[in-house]
Every structure is written in C-alpha cells, then in structure tokens.
Amino acid sequence: MIGISEIKLICPPLPNIPWQEKPADCIAPMWRHKENPIIGRNPLPEVSRIFNSAVLPYKNGFVGVFRGEQRDGFPHIYFGKSSDALHWEFESEKIRFTDENGETFQPLYAYDPRLVKVENTYYAIWCQDMYGAAIGMAKTHDFKTFTRLENPFLPYNRNAVLFPRRINGNYVMLSRPCDNGHTAFGDIFISESKDLEFWGRHRHVMGKSENWWENLKIGGGAAPIETDRGWLLFYHGVVNTCNGYVYSVGAAILDICKPSKVLHRCANYVLTPEEWYEERGFVPNVCFPCATLQDSESGRIALYYGCADSYVGIAYTTVSEIYEYILAHDCTDSHDRSLGKR
C-alpha cells in the first residue's frame, strides 16, 4: 500500500543535478547551497547585477536566460551556459530577438525571465513594456536564434510561466495581473491556448492569504513540476513591513488535470530572507524563485532564486521532503479548491 506522503517526480533523470546534502542542524524543508551566491555582482562589463533568472538542462550541460541589469539602469535578458549549473559563462551581448520574418524585434526592456521546454521547443517568457507592464515570449530550438511570439496578454501583467507540457491538448500558463506600478496586490491566474497566440479560459488559481508572509500579494515562480500527486509549484509571497516588502518562497500542489484547483497549500514559507545576500542588496529582503532542476531517480530538486535583486542563489530539497512539509502545514480552503470560475 502506498503511503499518503509518497510522491514521485515525472521527468527525465538528471544525474548531474547540482546537489549538497542537508546539514544535520537544518530544520527547514529547504537548505541553501553552501557557496551561495553562485552569481555575484558585476558579472559582465556592462552588467552590474544578474538575478531572477532561469535555467534548464541542455545536451550534456545547462543553459539559462538571465536578468542582466545594465549600467544604464535598463534590464535585458542575457544567455548563459554551464557544465555544472553552478559556474556560468555569459554572452557579453544581450539576447537578440527577431520576429517571424527574421527582422530584429527587441523589447524596450525585459526582466524576470523563465525558461521552459514544451515538447521539442524551448520558450523564454519575461516581463516587458507593451504600453505598460506585460508578458513577452520567444521560442528557440538551438539557443542561437530567439523568435518573438505574440504577447499573450494585455497589460498589466507579470510573473508568467508556462507549464512544461500541454494539459488536455492546450498550452497552459500562469500569470499575475497587476497595475502599472510596484503592485500592492496580486493573485495567480491560469490561462490556456491551443496555438500560443490566442489565450482564454482564464481561471483564478489562488490569492494572498492570512499568513503574514504572503498577506500582500503572491505570484508565479518556477515552472510547475509534474509529480504523480499533482503539479508542485514554488511561488513567491510578499508581506509589507515597516521596512518595506519582504519576498519569501511558498509551495503548493495543483491538480494534475485541472491546475486551477489547488489540492494542498503550505501555510509556512519554505524559504525566506535570512542570509546576508538575501537581506542586503539593491532591493533587500528578497528570495524570488524562477527555476528548478529535478532528478526523477533520486527525487532531488535544486531551486534557483534571485537574492535581494543582486545575486543568484540555489536551495535544495527532495520531492518527498517538500511534499510531506506541505501536507503537514496544509491550509487549503474552499476558494483554493474551486476551479476559479465566477
């Protein structure tokens, strides 16, 4: 008989996933890479900071799309590659995007990218200007040419991320509608598309809660991870303190076939600013999840997160440990468990 807390990752093996064992004195469900941050300040001559970035396995190594804050203050997306997912080599020039005709089509600025493989295509999703904060998308097969797609949503919207496979035949994307400023509100919504051009069937997934660390707003983080118990979602939650916003990492399990339905939601954060590189930086007190690597054989998960809008860090867990922690601190309510239709 399968135990209630047993869970398996549905993904290819990744034997070269970065990993460190849990320290004996760690009581949290996630633990930090001892050599954090893995990307420091001034990584390129024209880039002062890289943070809020996403990575994926590719061939025998790893690739990533990185938020590079240029010295003129504008963010753009840079490409990087690595043999071990810890030490990165970045191209010195920002990614050059083209339209479907091969003509240059650069966003005015671009930030907080995600990177997701769906079938045989890689998709980068980011926030940009489209007469206000909106979602930009591009596809690539070789990480040499990036072709822009139609913007999926009207402004104002942020924190978009694709699911790594179609669900019921459709592409599925999480996003967080917002306003034209540093939004003081926000819930996670889900949308579907047959062709990545026309989006609809919008549903509410979950909103802020009474838990202090996410009582202002929440937003999507890393691409959902498929398991035999549902989609494991790492997201960010925000609280407004007397010293400003604090960003922490939360975790939830979404229904595998109807992911607007939340099966389990953790009342506690699973990672919050505690280390110097999370508490001190350009924007202090930020842990902002953007990507994961996972290995189906061992159940290991490596979470990549932005630190204080200044650095990139890694935290580790296993699918069993994080799932058991979510179940032990489940605070799902009737609104979460609904399909999000009104």
mmCIF file of C-alpha atoms in Angstrom:
data_model
loop_
_atom_site.group_PDB
_atom_site.id
_atom_site.type_symbol
_atom_site.label_atom_id
_atom_site.label_comp_id
_atom_site.label_asym_id
_atom_site.label_seq_id
_atom_site.Cartn_x
_atom_site.Cartn_y
_atom_site.Cartn_z
ATOM 1 C CA MET A 1 0.000 0.000 0.000
ATOM 2 C CA ILE A 2 1.362 3.422 -0.995
ATOM 3 C CA GLY A 3 1.762 5.837 1.887
ATOM 4 C CA ILE A 4 -0.127 9.126 1.763
ATOM 5 C CA SER A 5 3.080 11.154 1.632
ATOM 6 C CA GLU A 6 4.838 9.110 -1.064
ATOM 7 C CA ILE A 7 5.343 11.008 -4.290
ATOM 8 C CA LYS A 8 7.340 10.612 -7.486
ATOM 9 C CA LEU A 9 8.705 13.117 -9.983
ATOM 10 C CA ILE A 10 7.507 12.736 -13.564
ATOM 11 C CA CYS A 11 10.553 13.901 -15.500
ATOM 12 C CA PRO A 12 13.712 12.533 -17.141
ATOM 13 C CA PRO A 13 16.648 11.538 -14.933
ATOM 14 C CA LEU A 14 19.205 14.275 -14.308
ATOM 15 C CA PRO A 15 22.207 12.564 -12.695
ATOM 16 C CA ASN A 16 24.371 15.711 -12.925
ATOM 17 C CA ILE A 17 21.929 17.893 -10.981
ATOM 18 C CA PRO A 18 23.809 20.165 -8.559
ATOM 19 C CA TRP A 19 23.405 18.866 -5.027
ATOM 20 C CA GLN A 20 24.538 19.156 -1.427
ATOM 21 C CA GLU A 21 23.252 17.015 1.410
ATOM 22 C CA LYS A 22 21.048 18.546 4.072
ATOM 23 C CA PRO A 23 23.051 19.881 7.030
ATOM 24 C CA ALA A 24 22.472 17.976 10.241
ATOM 25 C CA ASP A 25 21.310 21.109 12.072
ATOM 26 C CA CYS A 26 18.830 22.225 9.373
ATOM 27 C CA ILE A 27 15.182 22.019 10.464
ATOM 28 C CA ALA A 28 13.706 23.688 7.366
ATOM 29 C CA PRO A 29 12.350 21.800 4.325
ATOM 30 C CA MET A 30 14.902 23.525 2.054
ATOM 31 C CA TRP A 31 18.596 24.222 2.582
ATOM 32 C CA ARG A 32 20.958 26.622 0.863
ATOM 33 C CA HIS A 33 23.963 25.914 -1.304
ATOM 34 C CA LYS A 34 26.962 26.464 0.948
ATOM 35 C CA GLU A 35 28.769 28.588 -1.639
ATOM 36 C CA ASN A 36 25.831 30.934 -2.318
ATOM 37 C CA PRO A 37 25.541 33.247 -4.103
ATOM 38 C CA ILE A 38 26.586 31.395 -7.243
ATOM 39 C CA ILE A 39 26.451 34.598 -9.329
ATOM 40 C CA GLY A 40 27.847 37.774 -7.804
ATOM 41 C CA ARG A 41 27.855 41.432 -8.765
ATOM 42 C CA ASN A 42 29.378 42.891 -11.950
ATOM 43 C CA PRO A 43 29.346 39.614 -13.904
ATOM 44 C CA LEU A 44 29.882 41.390 -17.249
ATOM 45 C CA PRO A 45 31.464 44.724 -18.220
ATOM 46 C CA GLU A 46 28.081 46.344 -18.974
ATOM 47 C CA VAL A 47 26.018 44.414 -16.403
ATOM 48 C CA SER A 48 26.061 45.357 -12.742
ATOM 49 C CA ARG A 49 23.792 42.604 -11.411
ATOM 50 C CA ILE A 50 22.279 39.287 -12.533
ATOM 51 C CA PHE A 51 19.322 37.914 -10.595
ATOM 52 C CA ASN A 52 15.789 36.465 -11.069
ATOM 53 C CA SER A 53 16.938 34.076 -13.787
ATOM 54 C CA ALA A 54 16.031 30.629 -15.151
ATOM 55 C CA VAL A 55 17.986 27.524 -16.185
ATOM 56 C CA LEU A 56 17.374 24.170 -17.897
ATOM 57 C CA PRO A 57 19.338 21.044 -18.817
ATOM 58 C CA TYR A 58 20.581 21.134 -22.415
ATOM 59 C CA LYS A 59 22.613 18.403 -24.131
ATOM 60 C CA ASN A 60 25.333 17.411 -21.630
ATOM 61 C CA GLY A 61 25.207 20.639 -19.641
ATOM 62 C CA PHE A 62 22.910 23.501 -18.785
ATOM 63 C CA VAL A 63 21.673 26.746 -20.317
ATOM 64 C CA GLY A 64 19.922 29.754 -18.863
ATOM 65 C CA VAL A 65 18.272 33.086 -19.540
ATOM 66 C CA PHE A 66 19.403 35.720 -17.082
ATOM 67 C CA ARG A 67 18.101 39.100 -15.990
ATOM 68 C CA GLY A 68 21.026 41.428 -16.506
ATOM 69 C CA GLU A 69 20.673 44.881 -15.006
ATOM 70 C CA GLN A 70 22.723 47.118 -17.289
ATOM 71 C CA ARG A 71 24.733 50.063 -16.039
ATOM 72 C CA ASP A 72 22.286 52.459 -17.685
ATOM 73 C CA GLY A 73 19.564 51.054 -15.396
ATOM 74 C CA PHE A 74 17.668 49.064 -18.022
ATOM 75 C CA PRO A 75 17.207 45.298 -17.587
ATOM 76 C CA HIS A 76 17.678 42.918 -20.503
ATOM 77 C CA ILE A 77 17.957 39.169 -20.944
ATOM 78 C CA TYR A 78 21.329 37.507 -21.388
ATOM 79 C CA PHE A 79 22.166 33.941 -22.396
ATOM 80 C CA GLY A 80 24.473 31.743 -20.345
ATOM 81 C CA LYS A 81 25.740 28.185 -20.342
ATOM 82 C CA SER A 82 27.355 25.920 -17.773
ATOM 83 C CA SER A 83 28.761 22.419 -17.434
ATOM 84 C CA ASP A 84 27.672 22.038 -13.800
ATOM 85 C CA ALA A 85 24.803 24.570 -13.351
ATOM 86 C CA LEU A 86 26.921 26.382 -10.755
ATOM 87 C CA HIS A 87 29.638 28.174 -12.710
ATOM 88 C CA TRP A 88 28.256 30.185 -15.608
ATOM 89 C CA GLU A 89 29.643 31.731 -18.786
ATOM 90 C CA PHE A 90 27.571 34.600 -20.153
ATOM 91 C CA GLU A 91 27.433 36.056 -23.618
ATOM 92 C CA SER A 92 28.574 39.666 -23.421
ATOM 93 C CA GLU A 93 25.680 40.977 -25.522
ATOM 94 C CA LYS A 94 22.014 40.715 -24.573
ATOM 95 C CA ILE A 95 19.891 38.208 -26.487
ATOM 96 C CA ARG A 96 18.930 39.486 -29.928
ATOM 97 C CA PHE A 97 15.300 38.714 -30.661
ATOM 98 C CA THR A 98 13.747 38.583 -34.120
ATOM 99 C CA ASP A 99 10.198 38.417 -35.429
ATOM 100 C CA GLU A 100 8.789 35.571 -37.535
ATOM 101 C CA ASN A 101 10.362 37.150 -40.634
ATOM 102 C CA GLY A 102 13.830 37.231 -39.113
ATOM 103 C CA GLU A 103 13.792 41.005 -38.572
ATOM 104 C CA THR A 104 15.190 42.481 -35.356
ATOM 105 C CA PHE A 105 12.448 42.854 -32.738
ATOM 106 C CA GLN A 106 13.900 43.907 -29.397
ATOM 107 C CA PRO A 107 11.803 44.698 -26.311
ATOM 108 C CA LEU A 108 12.435 48.127 -24.812
ATOM 109 C CA TYR A 109 13.458 46.272 -21.665
ATOM 110 C CA ALA A 110 12.971 42.736 -20.356
ATOM 111 C CA TYR A 111 13.238 41.207 -16.906
ATOM 112 C CA ASP A 112 12.497 38.212 -14.674
ATOM 113 C CA PRO A 113 12.684 35.566 -17.441
ATOM 114 C CA ARG A 114 11.530 31.988 -17.162
ATOM 115 C CA LEU A 115 12.704 29.177 -19.431
ATOM 116 C CA VAL A 116 10.516 26.150 -20.158
ATOM 117 C CA LYS A 117 10.794 23.245 -22.581
ATOM 118 C CA VAL A 118 7.487 22.072 -24.064
ATOM 119 C CA GLU A 119 7.825 19.113 -26.414
ATOM 120 C CA ASN A 120 10.786 19.925 -28.691
ATOM 121 C CA THR A 121 10.783 23.706 -28.275
ATOM 122 C CA TYR A 122 12.248 25.983 -25.624
ATOM 123 C CA TYR A 123 10.253 29.045 -24.574
ATOM 124 C CA ALA A 124 11.503 32.132 -22.789
ATOM 125 C CA ILE A 125 8.836 34.177 -21.007
ATOM 126 C CA TRP A 126 9.561 37.539 -19.406
ATOM 127 C CA CYS A 127 8.069 40.860 -18.322
ATOM 128 C CA GLN A 128 8.475 43.833 -20.660
ATOM 129 C CA ASP A 129 6.849 47.075 -21.775
ATOM 130 C CA MET A 130 3.811 46.833 -24.053
ATOM 131 C CA TYR A 131 2.284 50.223 -23.212
ATOM 132 C CA GLY A 132 2.594 49.072 -19.633
ATOM 133 C CA ALA A 133 3.976 46.024 -17.869
ATOM 134 C CA ALA A 134 3.124 42.974 -19.978
ATOM 135 C CA ILE A 135 4.350 39.498 -20.862
ATOM 136 C CA GLY A 136 6.795 38.810 -23.690
ATOM 137 C CA MET A 137 7.550 35.413 -25.215
ATOM 138 C CA ALA A 138 10.061 33.884 -27.603
ATOM 139 C CA LYS A 139 10.924 30.410 -28.836
ATOM 140 C CA THR A 140 14.186 28.740 -29.734
ATOM 141 C CA HIS A 141 15.454 25.317 -30.721
ATOM 142 C CA ASP A 142 19.183 25.961 -30.540
ATOM 143 C CA PHE A 143 19.688 28.988 -28.231
ATOM 144 C CA LYS A 144 21.284 30.805 -31.142
ATOM 145 C CA THR A 145 18.136 32.371 -32.612
ATOM 146 C CA PHE A 146 15.214 33.549 -30.482
ATOM 147 C CA THR A 147 11.950 34.267 -32.322
ATOM 148 C CA ARG A 148 9.412 36.535 -30.647
ATOM 149 C CA LEU A 149 5.820 35.348 -30.375
ATOM 150 C CA GLU A 150 2.707 37.428 -29.913
ATOM 151 C CA ASN A 151 2.342 38.886 -26.423
ATOM 152 C CA PRO A 152 -0.147 36.580 -24.694
ATOM 153 C CA PHE A 153 -1.979 39.118 -22.524
ATOM 154 C CA LEU A 154 -2.932 42.769 -22.309
ATOM 155 C CA PRO A 155 -1.131 44.957 -19.794
ATOM 156 C CA TYR A 156 -0.886 44.948 -16.898
ATOM 157 C CA ASN A 157 0.589 41.555 -16.104
ATOM 158 C CA ARG A 158 3.734 39.963 -14.660
ATOM 159 C CA ASN A 159 5.184 36.676 -13.385
ATOM 160 C CA ALA A 160 4.146 34.468 -16.299
ATOM 161 C CA VAL A 161 5.390 30.905 -16.641
ATOM 162 C CA LEU A 162 4.393 28.028 -18.928
ATOM 163 C CA PHE A 163 3.632 24.530 -17.744
ATOM 164 C CA PRO A 164 6.213 22.088 -19.166
ATOM 165 C CA ARG A 165 3.645 20.136 -21.148
ATOM 166 C CA ARG A 166 0.224 20.619 -22.680
ATOM 167 C CA ILE A 167 -2.762 19.797 -20.493
ATOM 168 C CA ASN A 168 -5.857 18.422 -22.212
ATOM 169 C CA GLY A 169 -4.261 19.406 -25.528
ATOM 170 C CA ASN A 170 -3.657 23.054 -24.622
ATOM 171 C CA TYR A 171 -0.653 25.106 -23.607
ATOM 172 C CA VAL A 172 -1.174 26.416 -20.075
ATOM 173 C CA MET A 173 0.349 29.493 -18.467
ATOM 174 C CA LEU A 174 0.298 31.055 -15.011
ATOM 175 C CA SER A 175 0.368 34.848 -14.681
ATOM 176 C CA ARG A 176 -0.257 37.605 -12.158
ATOM 177 C CA PRO A 177 -2.413 40.557 -13.288
ATOM 178 C CA CYS A 178 -1.175 43.790 -11.761
ATOM 179 C CA ASP A 179 -1.211 47.580 -12.148
ATOM 180 C CA ASN A 180 1.258 49.985 -13.745
ATOM 181 C CA GLY A 181 3.369 50.398 -10.606
ATOM 182 C CA HIS A 182 5.035 48.233 -7.993
ATOM 183 C CA THR A 183 1.807 46.341 -7.452
ATOM 184 C CA ALA A 184 0.490 46.275 -3.903
ATOM 185 C CA PHE A 185 -1.863 43.394 -4.716
ATOM 186 C CA GLY A 186 -1.915 40.248 -6.815
ATOM 187 C CA ASP A 187 -3.329 36.746 -7.274
ATOM 188 C CA ILE A 188 -2.181 33.899 -9.513
ATOM 189 C CA PHE A 189 -4.349 33.138 -12.544
ATOM 190 C CA ILE A 190 -4.154 30.461 -15.231
ATOM 191 C CA SER A 191 -4.887 30.686 -18.975
ATOM 192 C CA GLU A 192 -4.971 28.230 -21.882
ATOM 193 C CA SER A 193 -4.129 28.370 -25.585
ATOM 194 C CA LYS A 194 -4.254 25.946 -28.497
ATOM 195 C CA ASP A 195 -1.622 27.814 -30.506
ATOM 196 C CA LEU A 196 0.339 30.132 -28.146
ATOM 197 C CA GLU A 197 -1.301 33.112 -29.869
ATOM 198 C CA PHE A 198 -4.885 33.278 -28.633
ATOM 199 C CA TRP A 199 -5.372 32.834 -24.902
ATOM 200 C CA GLY A 200 -8.543 32.244 -22.924
ATOM 201 C CA ARG A 201 -10.304 30.022 -20.388
ATOM 202 C CA HIS A 202 -8.865 32.217 -17.649
ATOM 203 C CA ARG A 203 -9.208 30.825 -14.130
ATOM 204 C CA HIS A 204 -8.220 32.008 -10.662
ATOM 205 C CA VAL A 205 -5.713 29.672 -9.013
ATOM 206 C CA MET A 206 -5.020 31.231 -5.616
ATOM 207 C CA GLY A 207 -4.643 34.572 -3.934
ATOM 208 C CA LYS A 208 -2.928 36.126 -0.964
ATOM 209 C CA SER A 209 -3.716 34.574 2.392
ATOM 210 C CA GLU A 210 -3.890 35.481 6.059
ATOM 211 C CA ASN A 211 -0.421 34.005 6.552
ATOM 212 C CA TRP A 212 1.769 37.021 7.313
ATOM 213 C CA TRP A 213 4.486 36.235 4.747
ATOM 214 C CA GLU A 214 2.007 36.292 1.814
ATOM 215 C CA ASN A 215 -0.722 38.642 3.020
ATOM 216 C CA LEU A 216 0.006 41.389 0.454
ATOM 217 C CA LYS A 217 0.349 39.540 -2.853
ATOM 218 C CA ILE A 218 1.645 36.367 -4.470
ATOM 219 C CA GLY A 219 2.999 35.481 -7.910
ATOM 220 C CA GLY A 220 4.227 32.597 -10.006
ATOM 221 C CA GLY A 221 7.786 31.380 -9.640
ATOM 222 C CA ALA A 222 9.457 28.354 -11.186
ATOM 223 C CA ALA A 223 7.736 26.281 -13.859
ATOM 224 C CA PRO A 224 5.393 23.766 -12.189
ATOM 225 C CA ILE A 225 6.985 20.369 -11.580
ATOM 226 C CA GLU A 226 4.976 17.315 -12.598
ATOM 227 C CA THR A 227 4.553 14.580 -9.992
ATOM 228 C CA ASP A 228 2.232 11.599 -9.643
ATOM 229 C CA ARG A 229 0.336 13.579 -6.963
ATOM 230 C CA GLY A 230 -0.146 16.830 -8.896
ATOM 231 C CA TRP A 231 1.876 19.846 -10.014
ATOM 232 C CA LEU A 232 4.394 21.038 -7.441
ATOM 233 C CA LEU A 233 4.502 24.833 -7.578
ATOM 234 C CA PHE A 234 7.100 27.067 -5.973
ATOM 235 C CA TYR A 235 5.804 30.650 -5.925
ATOM 236 C CA HIS A 236 6.623 33.907 -4.157
ATOM 237 C CA GLY A 237 4.650 35.575 -1.402
ATOM 238 C CA VAL A 238 5.046 39.152 -0.229
ATOM 239 C CA VAL A 239 4.427 40.970 3.057
ATOM 240 C CA ASN A 240 4.672 44.725 3.600
ATOM 241 C CA THR A 241 6.680 45.565 6.714
ATOM 242 C CA CYS A 242 7.714 48.856 8.311
ATOM 243 C CA ASN A 243 10.969 48.433 6.395
ATOM 244 C CA GLY A 244 9.417 47.573 3.020
ATOM 245 C CA TYR A 245 8.392 44.468 1.121
ATOM 246 C CA VAL A 246 9.742 41.017 2.021
ATOM 247 C CA TYR A 247 9.653 38.250 -0.616
ATOM 248 C CA SER A 248 9.559 34.616 0.503
ATOM 249 C CA VAL A 249 9.102 31.291 -1.295
ATOM 250 C CA GLY A 250 5.917 29.279 -0.878
ATOM 251 C CA ALA A 251 4.859 25.855 -2.143
ATOM 252 C CA ALA A 252 1.603 24.275 -3.289
ATOM 253 C CA ILE A 253 0.252 21.252 -5.157
ATOM 254 C CA LEU A 254 -2.119 21.813 -8.087
ATOM 255 C CA ASP A 255 -4.483 19.273 -9.631
ATOM 256 C CA ILE A 256 -2.769 17.445 -12.484
ATOM 257 C CA CYS A 257 -5.660 17.749 -14.987
ATOM 258 C CA LYS A 258 -7.343 20.910 -13.669
ATOM 259 C CA PRO A 259 -4.458 23.014 -12.329
ATOM 260 C CA SER A 260 -6.663 25.951 -11.364
ATOM 261 C CA LYS A 261 -7.668 23.694 -8.474
ATOM 262 C CA VAL A 262 -5.269 23.769 -5.514
ATOM 263 C CA LEU A 263 -5.005 20.432 -3.710
ATOM 264 C CA HIS A 264 -2.590 21.494 -0.971
ATOM 265 C CA ARG A 265 -1.061 24.813 0.022
ATOM 266 C CA CYS A 266 1.630 25.303 2.640
ATOM 267 C CA ALA A 267 0.797 27.765 5.426
ATOM 268 C CA ASN A 268 4.504 28.321 6.082
ATOM 269 C CA TYR A 269 7.085 29.751 3.737
ATOM 270 C CA VAL A 270 9.700 27.216 2.638
ATOM 271 C CA LEU A 271 12.467 29.813 2.168
ATOM 272 C CA THR A 272 12.679 33.388 3.448
ATOM 273 C CA PRO A 273 15.464 36.011 3.574
ATOM 274 C CA GLU A 274 17.919 35.063 6.313
ATOM 275 C CA GLU A 275 21.394 35.197 4.780
ATOM 276 C CA TRP A 276 23.356 38.392 4.024
ATOM 277 C CA TYR A 277 22.958 38.022 0.246
ATOM 278 C CA GLU A 278 19.157 37.780 0.661
ATOM 279 C CA GLU A 279 18.790 40.534 3.259
ATOM 280 C CA ARG A 280 21.290 43.015 1.831
ATOM 281 C CA GLY A 281 21.347 44.227 -1.764
ATOM 282 C CA PHE A 282 19.831 46.584 -4.306
ATOM 283 C CA VAL A 283 16.364 45.554 -3.086
ATOM 284 C CA PRO A 284 16.784 43.994 0.363
ATOM 285 C CA ASN A 285 14.908 41.011 1.790
ATOM 286 C CA VAL A 286 14.087 39.125 -1.406
ATOM 287 C CA CYS A 287 14.002 35.395 -2.192
ATOM 288 C CA PHE A 288 12.453 35.199 -5.670
ATOM 289 C CA PRO A 289 12.104 31.703 -7.230
ATOM 290 C CA CYS A 290 12.451 31.430 -11.010
ATOM 291 C CA ALA A 291 13.544 27.883 -11.921
ATOM 292 C CA THR A 292 14.166 24.361 -10.725
ATOM 293 C CA LEU A 293 16.183 21.360 -11.808
ATOM 294 C CA GLN A 294 14.944 17.939 -10.753
ATOM 295 C CA ASP A 295 16.067 14.319 -10.994
ATOM 296 C CA SER A 296 13.417 11.599 -11.147
ATOM 297 C CA GLU A 297 15.801 8.871 -9.952
ATOM 298 C CA SER A 298 16.807 10.490 -6.664
ATOM 299 C CA GLY A 299 13.865 12.870 -6.166
ATOM 300 C CA ARG A 300 16.305 15.752 -5.775
ATOM 301 C CA ILE A 301 15.251 19.326 -6.570
ATOM 302 C CA ALA A 302 17.509 22.367 -6.958
ATOM 303 C CA LEU A 303 15.691 25.705 -6.770
ATOM 304 C CA TYR A 304 17.257 28.791 -8.393
ATOM 305 C CA TYR A 305 16.196 32.081 -6.858
ATOM 306 C CA GLY A 306 17.043 35.759 -7.052
ATOM 307 C CA CYS A 307 18.569 37.245 -3.922
ATOM 308 C CA ALA A 308 17.951 40.898 -2.976
ATOM 309 C CA ASP A 309 17.793 41.859 -6.682
ATOM 310 C CA SER A 310 21.571 41.462 -6.693
ATOM 311 C CA TYR A 311 22.573 37.790 -6.805
ATOM 312 C CA VAL A 312 21.513 34.261 -7.769
ATOM 313 C CA GLY A 313 21.318 31.516 -5.168
ATOM 314 C CA ILE A 314 20.403 27.830 -5.052
ATOM 315 C CA ALA A 315 18.423 25.939 -2.440
ATOM 316 C CA TYR A 316 17.878 22.178 -2.250
ATOM 317 C CA THR A 317 15.124 19.810 -1.227
ATOM 318 C CA THR A 318 13.680 16.458 -2.249
ATOM 319 C CA VAL A 319 10.209 15.935 -3.644
ATOM 320 C CA SER A 320 9.333 13.711 -0.672
ATOM 321 C CA GLU A 321 10.521 16.184 1.955
ATOM 322 C CA ILE A 322 8.795 19.208 0.443
ATOM 323 C CA TYR A 323 5.578 17.255 -0.166
ATOM 324 C CA GLU A 324 5.468 15.990 3.407
ATOM 325 C CA TYR A 325 6.085 19.524 4.647
ATOM 326 C CA ILE A 326 3.238 20.892 2.530
ATOM 327 C CA LEU A 327 0.866 18.198 3.806
ATOM 328 C CA ALA A 328 1.885 18.791 7.418
ATOM 329 C CA HIS A 329 1.148 22.526 7.104
ATOM 330 C CA ASP A 330 -1.746 22.418 4.631
ATOM 331 C CA CYS A 331 -4.000 25.482 4.778
ATOM 332 C CA THR A 332 -6.030 24.951 1.594
ATOM 333 C CA ASP A 333 -9.505 26.489 1.784
ATOM 334 C CA SER A 334 -12.649 26.235 -0.336
ATOM 335 C CA HIS A 335 -11.570 29.091 -2.627
ATOM 336 C CA ASP A 336 -8.279 27.327 -3.385
ATOM 337 C CA ARG A 337 -10.018 24.019 -4.075
ATOM 338 C CA SER A 338 -12.511 25.550 -6.514
ATOM 339 C CA LEU A 339 -11.958 25.740 -10.295
ATOM 340 C CA GLY A 340 -11.612 29.506 -10.103
ATOM 341 C CA LYS A 341 -14.698 30.345 -12.184
ATOM 342 C CA ARG A 342 -17.164 33.111 -11.390
#
